[in-house]
Amino acid sequence: LSKGFYIFRMGKGVKKLNIKHKRLIEISFLNDYEDFLDFYLAYKCYFWIGTGSGLDNVAIAYKKPCLIINGLFIQGIMFMLLGYMSLYR
């Protein structure tokens, strides 16, 4: 955030974070939210951080640099073979 990037937090059924910052936008809680916005942001993003969900594949299709965290191990192997970073704990 200090480098001027914006963070768009996406996902259905998530709890709102107790963090206030003008560059952190939780799009799931916007009044005029449309599902298409997820695809647009995946297309326009500079870097993608995800958990191995279906929307991560959209960012990969757009050839965006990705970091996959806390996904399934087998997904991580697939992402690593495609040249993406995966972190597990």
Short mmCIF file of C-alpha atoms in Angstrom, two decimals:
data_model
loop_
_atom_site.label_atom_id
_atom_site.label_comp_id
_atom_site.label_asym_id
_atom_site.label_seq_id
_atom_site.Cartn_x
_atom_site.Cartn_y
_atom_site.Cartn_z
CA LEU A 1 0.00 0.00 0.00
CA SER A 2 2.86 2.37 0.72
CA LYS A 3 4.14 1.85 -2.86
CA GLY A 4 0.93 3.24 -4.36
CA PHE A 5 -0.74 -0.06 -5.20
CA TYR A 6 -4.40 -0.75 -4.50
CA ILE A 7 -5.64 -3.99 -2.95
CA PHE A 8 -9.01 -5.28 -4.07
CA ARG A 9 -10.30 -7.95 -1.71
CA MET A 10 -12.77 -10.24 -3.41
CA GLY A 11 -14.90 -13.19 -2.40
CA LYS A 12 -18.41 -14.08 -1.42
CA GLY A 13 -19.27 -14.87 2.17
CA VAL A 14 -16.22 -13.12 3.62
CA LYS A 15 -16.18 -11.04 6.76
CA LYS A 16 -15.32 -7.38 6.44
CA LEU A 17 -11.81 -6.58 7.67
CA ASN A 18 -11.35 -4.13 10.50
CA ILE A 19 -8.74 -2.20 8.50
CA LYS A 20 -9.30 1.30 7.15
CA HIS A 21 -7.06 2.38 4.27
CA LYS A 22 -7.97 4.35 1.17
CA ARG A 23 -6.17 1.82 -1.06
CA LEU A 24 -7.83 -1.28 0.41
CA ILE A 25 -11.16 -1.86 -1.31
CA GLU A 26 -13.40 -4.76 -0.35
CA ILE A 27 -15.45 -5.05 -3.52
CA SER A 28 -17.82 -7.68 -2.11
CA PHE A 29 -19.31 -5.00 0.11
CA LEU A 30 -19.88 -2.38 -2.61
CA ASN A 31 -23.53 -1.51 -3.18
CA ASP A 32 -23.22 -1.69 -6.98
CA TYR A 33 -21.00 -4.80 -7.09
CA GLU A 34 -21.28 -6.94 -10.23
CA ASP A 35 -19.59 -10.33 -10.76
CA PHE A 36 -18.06 -9.03 -13.99
CA LEU A 37 -15.89 -6.72 -11.88
CA ASP A 38 -13.89 -9.77 -10.72
CA PHE A 39 -12.94 -10.59 -14.32
CA TYR A 40 -12.11 -6.97 -15.10
CA LEU A 41 -9.82 -6.69 -12.07
CA ALA A 42 -8.10 -9.97 -12.98
CA TYR A 43 -7.44 -8.50 -16.43
CA LYS A 44 -6.20 -5.12 -15.19
CA CYS A 45 -4.19 -6.24 -12.15
CA TYR A 46 -0.42 -5.96 -11.88
CA PHE A 47 -0.05 -8.97 -9.58
CA TRP A 48 -2.54 -11.57 -8.29
CA ILE A 49 -2.62 -13.18 -4.84
CA GLY A 50 -5.13 -15.99 -4.40
CA THR A 51 -5.89 -19.31 -2.73
CA GLY A 52 -6.23 -21.61 -5.73
CA SER A 53 -9.90 -20.83 -6.36
CA GLY A 54 -11.56 -20.69 -9.77
CA LEU A 55 -10.99 -16.97 -10.16
CA ASP A 56 -7.23 -17.50 -9.89
CA ASN A 57 -7.45 -19.32 -13.19
CA VAL A 58 -8.79 -16.16 -14.82
CA ALA A 59 -5.67 -14.25 -13.74
CA ILE A 60 -3.52 -17.10 -15.05
CA ALA A 61 -5.38 -17.03 -18.38
CA TYR A 62 -4.51 -13.33 -18.61
CA LYS A 63 -0.87 -14.29 -17.87
CA LYS A 64 -0.64 -12.23 -14.68
CA PRO A 65 2.09 -12.94 -12.10
CA CYS A 66 0.44 -14.99 -9.34
CA LEU A 67 1.12 -16.01 -5.78
CA ILE A 68 -1.08 -18.84 -4.53
CA ILE A 69 -1.30 -19.23 -0.75
CA ASN A 70 -3.00 -21.86 1.43
CA GLY A 71 -4.40 -23.79 -1.52
CA LEU A 72 -4.41 -27.55 -1.89
CA PHE A 73 -0.94 -29.05 -2.22
CA ILE A 74 -1.79 -30.74 -5.53
CA GLN A 75 -2.94 -27.37 -6.90
CA GLY A 76 0.37 -25.89 -5.81
CA ILE A 77 2.26 -28.47 -7.83
CA MET A 78 0.21 -27.56 -10.90
CA PHE A 79 0.77 -23.82 -10.34
CA MET A 80 4.52 -24.36 -9.82
CA LEU A 81 4.74 -26.36 -13.05
CA LEU A 82 3.11 -23.40 -14.81
CA GLY A 83 5.76 -21.11 -13.31
CA TYR A 84 3.71 -19.51 -10.51
CA MET A 85 4.70 -19.22 -6.86
CA SER A 86 2.91 -21.25 -4.18
CA LEU A 87 3.27 -20.98 -0.42
CA TYR A 88 2.06 -23.50 2.15
CA ARG A 89 2.16 -23.65 5.87
#
